[in-house]
mmCIF file of C-alpha atoms and ligand atoms in Angstrom:
data_model
loop_
_atom_site.group_PDB
_atom_site.id
_atom_site.type_symbol
_atom_site.label_atom_id
_atom_site.label_comp_id
_atom_site.label_asym_id
_atom_site.label_seq_id
_atom_site.Cartn_x
_atom_site.Cartn_y
_atom_site.Cartn_z
ATOM 1 C CA MET A 1 -38.692 -8.716 -0.897
ATOM 2 C CA GLU A 2 -35.769 -10.359 -1.571
ATOM 3 C CA THR A 3 -33.269 -12.357 1.257
ATOM 4 C CA LEU A 4 -30.050 -11.290 1.146
ATOM 5 C CA GLU A 5 -28.996 -13.822 4.235
ATOM 6 C CA PHE A 6 -27.078 -16.650 2.557
ATOM 7 C CA SER A 7 -25.816 -20.158 3.615
ATOM 8 C CA GLY A 8 -21.613 -20.062 3.536
ATOM 9 C CA GLU A 9 -22.200 -22.728 0.975
ATOM 10 C CA GLU A 10 -24.296 -21.284 -1.183
ATOM 11 C CA ILE A 11 -21.754 -18.589 -1.518
ATOM 12 C CA LEU A 12 -19.034 -20.619 -2.340
ATOM 13 C CA PHE A 13 -20.983 -22.585 -4.636
ATOM 14 C CA TRP A 14 -21.745 -19.248 -6.363
ATOM 15 C CA ARG A 15 -17.948 -18.446 -6.520
ATOM 16 C CA LYS A 16 -16.677 -21.607 -7.894
ATOM 17 C CA LYS A 17 -19.596 -21.630 -10.058
ATOM 18 C CA LEU A 18 -18.944 -17.873 -11.485
ATOM 19 C CA LEU A 19 -14.749 -18.140 -11.566
ATOM 20 C CA SER A 20 -15.314 -21.683 -13.626
ATOM 21 C CA ASN A 21 -16.534 -19.867 -16.716
ATOM 22 C CA GLY A 22 -13.281 -17.493 -16.154
ATOM 23 C CA GLY A 23 -11.702 -14.407 -14.855
ATOM 24 C CA ARG A 24 -9.798 -14.089 -11.807
ATOM 25 C CA ALA A 25 -10.555 -15.003 -8.313
ATOM 26 C CA VAL A 26 -9.071 -11.416 -7.003
ATOM 27 C CA ASP A 27 -11.714 -9.588 -9.108
ATOM 28 C CA LEU A 28 -14.754 -11.666 -8.293
ATOM 29 C CA ASP A 29 -13.354 -11.734 -4.295
ATOM 30 C CA TRP A 30 -13.230 -7.983 -4.834
ATOM 31 C CA LEU A 31 -16.617 -7.721 -6.212
ATOM 32 C CA LEU A 32 -18.139 -9.438 -3.202
ATOM 33 C CA ASP A 33 -16.091 -7.154 -1.168
ATOM 34 C CA LEU A 34 -17.383 -3.894 -2.618
ATOM 35 C CA GLY A 35 -20.248 -5.008 -4.216
ATOM 36 C CA GLY A 36 -21.476 -7.325 -1.648
ATOM 37 C CA GLY A 37 -20.113 -6.555 1.468
ATOM 38 C CA LEU A 38 -18.342 -9.671 2.057
ATOM 39 C CA GLN A 39 -14.596 -9.075 3.328
ATOM 40 C CA TRP A 40 -11.524 -10.338 2.439
ATOM 41 C CA GLY A 41 -11.033 -11.885 5.905
ATOM 42 C CA GLU A 42 -15.180 -12.963 6.356
ATOM 43 C CA LEU A 43 -14.228 -14.807 2.886
ATOM 44 C CA GLN A 44 -10.882 -16.528 4.571
ATOM 45 C CA LYS A 45 -13.123 -17.401 7.295
ATOM 46 C CA LEU A 46 -16.086 -18.735 5.253
ATOM 47 C CA LEU A 47 -13.710 -21.161 2.980
ATOM 48 C CA ILE A 48 -12.184 -22.619 6.670
ATOM 49 C CA ASP A 49 -15.697 -23.048 7.775
ATOM 50 C CA PRO A 50 -18.388 -22.965 5.428
ATOM 51 C CA SER A 51 -21.144 -23.787 8.094
ATOM 52 C CA GLN A 52 -22.263 -19.919 8.906
ATOM 53 C CA SER A 53 -24.469 -17.945 7.077
ATOM 54 C CA LEU A 54 -24.013 -14.363 6.277
ATOM 55 C CA THR A 55 -25.891 -11.082 4.925
ATOM 56 C CA LEU A 56 -24.366 -9.676 2.333
ATOM 57 C CA ASP A 57 -25.337 -5.690 0.873
ATOM 58 C CA GLN A 58 -26.473 -7.354 -2.563
ATOM 59 C CA SER A 59 -28.503 -10.867 -3.859
ATOM 60 C CA LEU A 60 -25.521 -13.150 -5.695
ATOM 61 C CA ASP A 61 -27.991 -12.720 -8.695
ATOM 62 C CA TYR A 62 -26.961 -8.670 -9.005
ATOM 63 C CA LEU A 63 -23.274 -9.686 -8.638
ATOM 64 C CA ALA A 64 -23.287 -12.250 -11.073
ATOM 65 C CA SER A 65 -24.833 -10.261 -13.356
ATOM 66 C CA LEU A 66 -22.112 -7.334 -12.535
ATOM 67 C CA TRP A 67 -19.544 -10.332 -13.045
ATOM 68 C CA GLN A 68 -20.938 -11.377 -16.593
ATOM 69 C CA GLU A 69 -20.937 -8.192 -17.950
ATOM 70 C CA HIS A 70 -17.405 -7.765 -17.039
ATOM 71 C CA ILE A 71 -16.360 -10.577 -18.228
ATOM 72 C CA ASP A 72 -18.254 -10.766 -21.585
ATOM 73 C CA LYS A 73 -18.425 -6.912 -22.515
ATOM 74 C CA GLN A 74 -14.007 -6.372 -21.068
ATOM 75 C CA ILE A 75 -15.556 -3.630 -18.330
ATOM 76 C CA PRO A 76 -13.616 -2.674 -15.631
ATOM 77 C CA LEU A 77 -15.599 -3.988 -12.143
ATOM 78 C CA GLN A 78 -15.145 -0.093 -10.659
ATOM 79 C CA HIS A 79 -17.106 1.246 -13.244
ATOM 80 C CA LEU A 80 -19.445 -1.448 -12.978
ATOM 81 C CA LEU A 81 -19.905 -0.325 -9.655
ATOM 82 C CA GLY A 82 -19.336 3.455 -10.027
ATOM 83 C CA ARG A 83 -17.057 2.944 -7.169
ATOM 84 C CA CYS A 84 -13.116 1.992 -5.820
ATOM 85 C CA PRO A 85 -11.441 2.304 -2.665
ATOM 86 C CA TRP A 86 -8.003 4.573 -2.710
ATOM 87 C CA ARG A 87 -6.092 5.205 0.112
ATOM 88 C CA ASP A 88 -8.170 5.256 3.123
ATOM 89 C CA PHE A 89 -11.501 6.477 1.322
ATOM 90 C CA GLU A 90 -13.578 5.272 -1.389
ATOM 91 C CA LEU A 91 -14.023 7.813 -4.829
ATOM 92 C CA GLU A 92 -16.591 7.941 -7.335
ATOM 93 C CA VAL A 93 -15.141 6.668 -10.614
ATOM 94 C CA SER A 94 -16.514 6.401 -14.293
ATOM 95 C CA SER A 95 -14.962 6.396 -17.568
ATOM 96 C CA ALA A 96 -14.547 10.399 -17.620
ATOM 97 C CA ALA A 97 -10.940 9.500 -15.950
ATOM 98 C CA LEU A 98 -8.695 7.430 -14.894
ATOM 99 C CA ILE A 99 -9.333 4.362 -12.471
ATOM 100 C CA PRO A 100 -7.441 5.302 -9.172
ATOM 101 C CA ARG A 101 -4.083 2.752 -9.218
ATOM 102 C CA GLN A 102 -2.386 1.434 -5.948
ATOM 103 C CA GLU A 103 0.772 2.798 -7.140
ATOM 104 C CA THR A 104 -0.334 6.352 -7.224
ATOM 105 C CA GLU A 105 -0.639 6.459 -3.487
ATOM 106 C CA ILE A 106 2.865 5.624 -3.065
ATOM 107 C CA LEU A 107 3.169 9.496 -4.488
ATOM 108 C CA MET A 108 0.855 10.769 -2.225
ATOM 109 C CA GLU A 109 2.863 8.991 0.672
ATOM 110 C CA LEU A 110 5.846 10.675 -0.869
ATOM 111 C CA ALA A 111 4.137 14.055 -0.325
ATOM 112 C CA LEU A 112 3.842 12.921 3.405
ATOM 113 C CA THR A 113 7.265 12.167 4.459
ATOM 114 C CA ARG A 114 7.859 15.651 3.468
ATOM 115 C CA PHE A 115 4.972 17.994 4.459
ATOM 116 C CA ASP A 116 2.665 17.582 7.150
ATOM 117 C CA LYS A 117 -0.921 18.718 8.150
ATOM 118 C CA ASN A 118 -0.224 22.229 9.448
ATOM 119 C CA PHE A 119 1.169 22.859 5.456
ATOM 120 C CA LEU A 120 -0.368 26.363 5.173
ATOM 121 C CA GLY A 121 0.899 27.058 1.555
ATOM 122 C CA LEU A 122 -1.020 26.362 -2.076
ATOM 123 C CA TRP A 123 -0.778 22.916 -3.658
ATOM 124 C CA ALA A 124 -1.754 21.337 -7.125
ATOM 125 C CA ASP A 125 -2.775 18.399 -8.282
ATOM 126 C CA LEU A 126 -1.939 19.025 -12.368
ATOM 127 C CA GLY A 127 -4.301 16.240 -14.462
ATOM 128 C CA THR A 128 -6.532 15.715 -11.453
ATOM 129 C CA GLY A 129 -8.608 13.051 -12.999
ATOM 130 C CA SER A 130 -11.225 11.506 -10.945
ATOM 131 C CA GLY A 131 -9.631 14.134 -7.895
ATOM 132 C CA ALA A 132 -7.893 10.835 -6.033
ATOM 133 C CA LEU A 133 -4.332 13.120 -5.482
ATOM 134 C CA ALA A 134 -6.849 16.171 -4.221
ATOM 135 C CA VAL A 135 -9.160 14.386 -2.008
ATOM 136 C CA ASP A 136 -6.214 12.888 -0.235
ATOM 137 C CA LEU A 137 -4.492 16.448 -0.080
ATOM 138 C CA ALA A 138 -7.261 18.160 1.008
ATOM 139 C CA ARG A 139 -8.005 15.620 3.999
ATOM 140 C CA SER A 140 -4.106 15.521 4.644
ATOM 141 C CA PHE A 141 -3.621 19.075 4.587
ATOM 142 C CA PRO A 142 -7.098 21.131 6.182
ATOM 143 C CA HIS A 143 -5.263 24.416 6.654
ATOM 144 C CA ALA A 144 -3.422 24.703 3.173
ATOM 145 C CA GLU A 145 -5.506 25.611 -0.393
ATOM 146 C CA GLY A 146 -5.728 23.301 -2.900
ATOM 147 C CA HIS A 147 -5.925 23.635 -6.360
ATOM 148 C CA ALA A 148 -6.924 20.742 -9.257
ATOM 149 C CA VAL A 149 -6.480 21.179 -12.675
ATOM 150 C CA ASP A 150 -7.600 19.169 -15.914
ATOM 151 C CA CYS A 151 -8.510 19.461 -19.522
ATOM 152 C CA SER A 152 -11.645 17.380 -19.476
ATOM 153 C CA GLN A 153 -14.480 18.958 -17.973
ATOM 154 C CA ALA A 154 -16.508 15.667 -17.548
ATOM 155 C CA ALA A 155 -13.289 14.673 -15.390
ATOM 156 C CA LEU A 156 -13.564 17.807 -13.266
ATOM 157 C CA SER A 157 -17.151 17.347 -12.704
ATOM 158 C CA LEU A 158 -16.441 13.622 -11.132
ATOM 159 C CA ALA A 159 -13.549 15.378 -9.194
ATOM 160 C CA SER A 160 -15.997 18.235 -8.035
ATOM 161 C CA ARG A 161 -18.116 15.666 -6.776
ATOM 162 C CA ASN A 162 -15.429 13.661 -5.122
ATOM 163 C CA LEU A 163 -14.466 16.513 -3.173
ATOM 164 C CA LYS A 164 -17.506 17.535 -2.166
ATOM 165 C CA ARG A 165 -18.112 14.293 -0.844
ATOM 166 C CA LEU A 166 -14.859 13.318 1.174
ATOM 167 C CA ALA A 167 -13.409 16.464 1.809
ATOM 168 C CA PRO A 168 -16.562 18.483 2.124
ATOM 169 C CA LEU A 169 -15.086 21.540 4.620
ATOM 170 C CA SER A 170 -11.796 21.884 2.135
ATOM 171 C CA ASN A 171 -10.459 24.816 0.731
ATOM 172 C CA VAL A 172 -9.704 23.549 -3.344
ATOM 173 C CA HIS A 173 -10.327 25.000 -6.424
ATOM 174 C CA LEU A 174 -11.024 23.184 -9.760
ATOM 175 C CA HIS A 175 -9.881 24.795 -13.343
ATOM 176 C CA LEU A 176 -10.106 23.979 -16.638
ATOM 177 C CA GLY A 177 -7.203 23.889 -18.701
ATOM 178 C CA SER A 178 -4.277 23.044 -19.239
ATOM 179 C CA TRP A 179 -1.399 22.012 -16.670
ATOM 180 C CA TRP A 180 -0.388 25.389 -15.509
ATOM 181 C CA GLN A 181 -2.151 27.956 -17.527
ATOM 182 C CA PRO A 182 -4.974 27.976 -15.494
ATOM 183 C CA LEU A 183 -2.925 28.682 -12.360
ATOM 184 C CA ARG A 184 -1.420 31.471 -13.739
ATOM 185 C CA PRO A 185 -2.540 33.738 -11.605
ATOM 186 C CA TRP A 186 -1.363 31.686 -8.065
ATOM 187 C CA TRP A 187 2.356 31.601 -10.214
ATOM 188 C CA GLY A 188 5.560 31.488 -8.333
ATOM 189 C CA LYS A 189 3.495 30.796 -4.570
ATOM 190 C CA ILE A 190 2.573 27.441 -5.337
ATOM 191 C CA GLY A 191 4.519 24.934 -2.660
ATOM 192 C CA LEU A 192 3.885 21.185 -3.743
ATOM 193 C CA VAL A 193 2.404 20.081 -6.761
ATOM 194 C CA LEU A 194 2.074 16.640 -7.651
ATOM 195 C CA ALA A 195 0.970 14.929 -11.184
ATOM 196 C CA ASN A 196 0.171 11.605 -12.767
ATOM 197 C CA PRO A 197 0.315 12.894 -15.998
ATOM 198 C CA PRO A 198 -0.813 11.116 -19.447
ATOM 199 C CA TYR A 199 2.638 8.902 -20.263
ATOM 200 C CA ILE A 200 1.825 5.620 -22.069
ATOM 201 C CA PRO A 201 3.709 5.483 -25.231
ATOM 202 C CA THR A 202 1.082 6.118 -28.096
ATOM 203 C CA ALA A 203 2.370 2.980 -30.016
ATOM 204 C CA VAL A 204 2.098 0.868 -26.602
ATOM 205 C CA LEU A 205 -1.542 1.939 -26.122
ATOM 206 C CA ASN A 206 -3.123 -0.604 -28.646
ATOM 207 C CA ARG A 207 -0.615 -3.229 -26.811
ATOM 208 C CA LEU A 208 -2.375 -2.519 -23.512
ATOM 209 C CA ASP A 209 -4.849 -4.709 -21.997
ATOM 210 C CA PRO A 210 -8.172 -4.015 -23.352
ATOM 211 C CA ILE A 211 -10.282 -3.838 -20.363
ATOM 212 C CA VAL A 212 -7.802 -0.610 -19.831
ATOM 213 C CA ARG A 213 -7.490 0.472 -23.537
ATOM 214 C CA ASP A 214 -10.984 0.302 -24.415
ATOM 215 C CA ASN A 215 -12.806 1.271 -21.457
ATOM 216 C CA GLU A 216 -10.061 4.187 -19.789
ATOM 217 C CA PRO A 217 -9.661 7.967 -21.443
ATOM 218 C CA HIS A 218 -6.891 7.687 -23.975
ATOM 219 C CA LEU A 219 -6.297 11.759 -22.477
ATOM 220 C CA ALA A 220 -5.351 10.061 -19.392
ATOM 221 C CA LEU A 221 -3.076 7.494 -20.504
ATOM 222 C CA CYS A 222 -1.256 8.951 -23.857
ATOM 223 C CA GLY A 223 1.674 10.294 -23.228
ATOM 224 C CA GLY A 224 2.573 11.224 -27.059
ATOM 225 C CA PRO A 225 5.031 9.176 -29.359
ATOM 226 C CA ASP A 226 7.913 9.294 -26.624
ATOM 227 C CA GLY A 227 5.005 9.128 -23.290
ATOM 228 C CA LEU A 228 6.814 12.338 -22.513
ATOM 229 C CA ASN A 229 5.064 14.930 -23.964
ATOM 230 C CA ALA A 230 3.079 15.906 -20.375
ATOM 231 C CA PHE A 231 6.496 15.970 -18.743
ATOM 232 C CA ARG A 232 7.908 18.505 -20.723
ATOM 233 C CA LYS A 233 4.606 20.824 -20.463
ATOM 234 C CA ILE A 234 4.808 20.549 -16.709
ATOM 235 C CA ILE A 235 8.371 20.606 -16.160
ATOM 236 C CA GLY A 236 8.989 23.107 -18.671
ATOM 237 C CA ARG A 237 7.170 25.763 -16.517
ATOM 238 C CA ALA A 238 7.381 24.620 -13.050
ATOM 239 C CA SER A 239 9.971 26.373 -12.235
ATOM 240 C CA LYS A 240 8.253 29.753 -12.613
ATOM 241 C CA ALA A 241 5.171 28.127 -10.881
ATOM 242 C CA ILE A 242 6.500 26.421 -8.198
ATOM 243 C CA VAL A 243 8.335 28.394 -4.883
ATOM 244 C CA ASN A 244 11.466 28.177 -4.247
ATOM 245 C CA ASN A 245 12.323 24.950 -2.108
ATOM 246 C CA GLY A 246 8.714 24.163 -3.279
ATOM 247 C CA TRP A 247 8.374 20.459 -4.772
ATOM 248 C CA LEU A 248 7.009 18.438 -7.954
ATOM 249 C CA MET A 249 6.292 14.749 -7.592
ATOM 250 C CA LEU A 250 5.873 12.703 -11.011
ATOM 251 C CA GLU A 251 4.615 9.358 -11.392
ATOM 252 C CA HIS A 252 5.944 7.739 -14.649
ATOM 253 C CA HIS A 253 5.967 4.643 -16.662
ATOM 254 C CA HIS A 254 8.370 2.203 -15.619
ATOM 255 C CA ASP A 255 11.127 2.813 -17.824
ATOM 256 C CA GLN A 256 10.822 6.934 -18.046
ATOM 257 C CA SER A 257 12.898 7.394 -15.186
ATOM 258 C CA ASP A 258 16.360 8.744 -16.569
ATOM 259 C CA PRO A 259 14.497 11.239 -18.575
ATOM 260 C CA VAL A 260 12.082 12.455 -16.437
ATOM 261 C CA LEU A 261 14.913 12.907 -13.817
ATOM 262 C CA GLU A 262 17.016 14.519 -16.317
ATOM 263 C CA LEU A 263 14.054 17.168 -17.495
ATOM 264 C CA LEU A 264 14.001 17.478 -13.640
ATOM 265 C CA ILE A 265 17.990 18.612 -13.460
ATOM 266 C CA LYS A 266 18.040 20.548 -16.758
ATOM 267 C CA ALA A 267 14.840 22.791 -15.733
ATOM 268 C CA GLY A 268 17.317 23.929 -12.864
ATOM 269 C CA PHE A 269 15.276 21.874 -9.765
ATOM 270 C CA LYS A 270 17.599 20.451 -6.730
ATOM 271 C CA ASP A 271 17.656 17.273 -4.282
ATOM 272 C CA VAL A 272 16.275 15.513 -7.922
ATOM 273 C CA CYS A 273 15.324 12.354 -6.921
ATOM 274 C CA TYR A 274 13.430 9.143 -7.761
ATOM 275 C CA ALA A 275 11.197 6.607 -5.614
ATOM 276 C CA LYS A 276 10.365 3.232 -6.506
ATOM 277 C CA ASP A 277 6.615 1.720 -6.740
ATOM 278 C CA LEU A 278 5.753 -1.489 -4.565
ATOM 279 C CA ASP A 279 7.448 -4.156 -7.619
ATOM 280 C CA GLY A 280 10.985 -1.844 -6.776
ATOM 281 C CA ILE A 281 10.557 -0.521 -10.507
ATOM 282 C CA LYS A 282 11.447 3.519 -10.539
ATOM 283 C CA ARG A 283 8.102 5.231 -10.981
ATOM 284 C CA PHE A 284 8.333 8.508 -9.416
ATOM 285 C CA ALA A 285 10.873 11.442 -10.148
ATOM 286 C CA LEU A 286 11.098 14.069 -7.272
ATOM 287 C CA GLY A 287 12.789 17.534 -7.190
ATOM 288 C CA ARG A 288 12.535 21.267 -5.713
ATOM 289 C CA ASN A 289 12.704 24.288 -7.012
ATOM 290 C CA LYS A 290 15.581 26.403 -6.279
HETATM 291 N N1 LIG B 1 -0.483 3.696 -14.343
HETATM 292 C C1 LIG B 1 -1.716 3.749 -15.612
HETATM 293 C C2 LIG B 1 -1.803 2.387 -16.292
HETATM 294 O O1 LIG B 1 -0.530 1.529 -16.529
HETATM 295 C C3 LIG B 1 -1.358 4.829 -16.583
HETATM 296 C C4 LIG B 1 -1.407 5.679 -15.810
HETATM 297 C C5 LIG B 1 -1.235 7.131 -16.581
HETATM 298 O O2 LIG B 1 -1.031 7.194 -17.804
HETATM 299 N N2 LIG B 1 -0.969 8.115 -16.198
HETATM 300 O O3 LIG B 1 -2.607 1.830 -16.773
#
């Protein structure tokens, strides 16, 4: 049985050696944390005082093999581990859906400033992917009824596993189909809708970092020639599907705030506004049905 106890010096030497062959320290430290169980704070203590020994969850050899695969084949660490922390839980992730991004956590926060845990209505997550938003909505609004939609069966299966594990008691229905179409029976009743649809313009897709472009589903990234195809479809039907005064909250690309807000205004939405991401970029568009 391989020992998983390592001296501080051993861990720091290992880290320095791997980084000398390329890659970012922030990513290797993420792997040490998620894969090895060495939290960032503990690593900082080790950097100051390497004399202590620590027990890791995995061997340094195993973690090095994952790191090498990440560097050589440009595969996201999240795919190699099959996991990704998001908000206050850890999702199963795979190439079936987008790896949940940090900025999308803000979309959830925008919902939480307008709805509390006693929300009794219906919510929908359009283009649920891994189910990140659906899981958080289900955990945040335990008395509500949820509907998560995706046009990929592989993504829905992933979302279903995440929901079963992370929100086992929730009342969430999964639907295979395009945007509003599978939700037709609930049109006019939905009180809160979140979506992080594909919004990268086709021409920009090829210029994305290869680790994103070559590993994450184009279905979840590509928003058509101007990146706005999904917004036209979602906003176009939103006033029929959402209840009066219900909210639609969307994530979009860094330069799409004006056109997405305009689509919302043209669709007759009120209280239309934007919200910024952690870099101060207008990244979210919100509006309320009349
Ligand atoms: N934010 C993602 C990225 O930069 C794209 C997400 C999306 O298209 N919805 O890769």
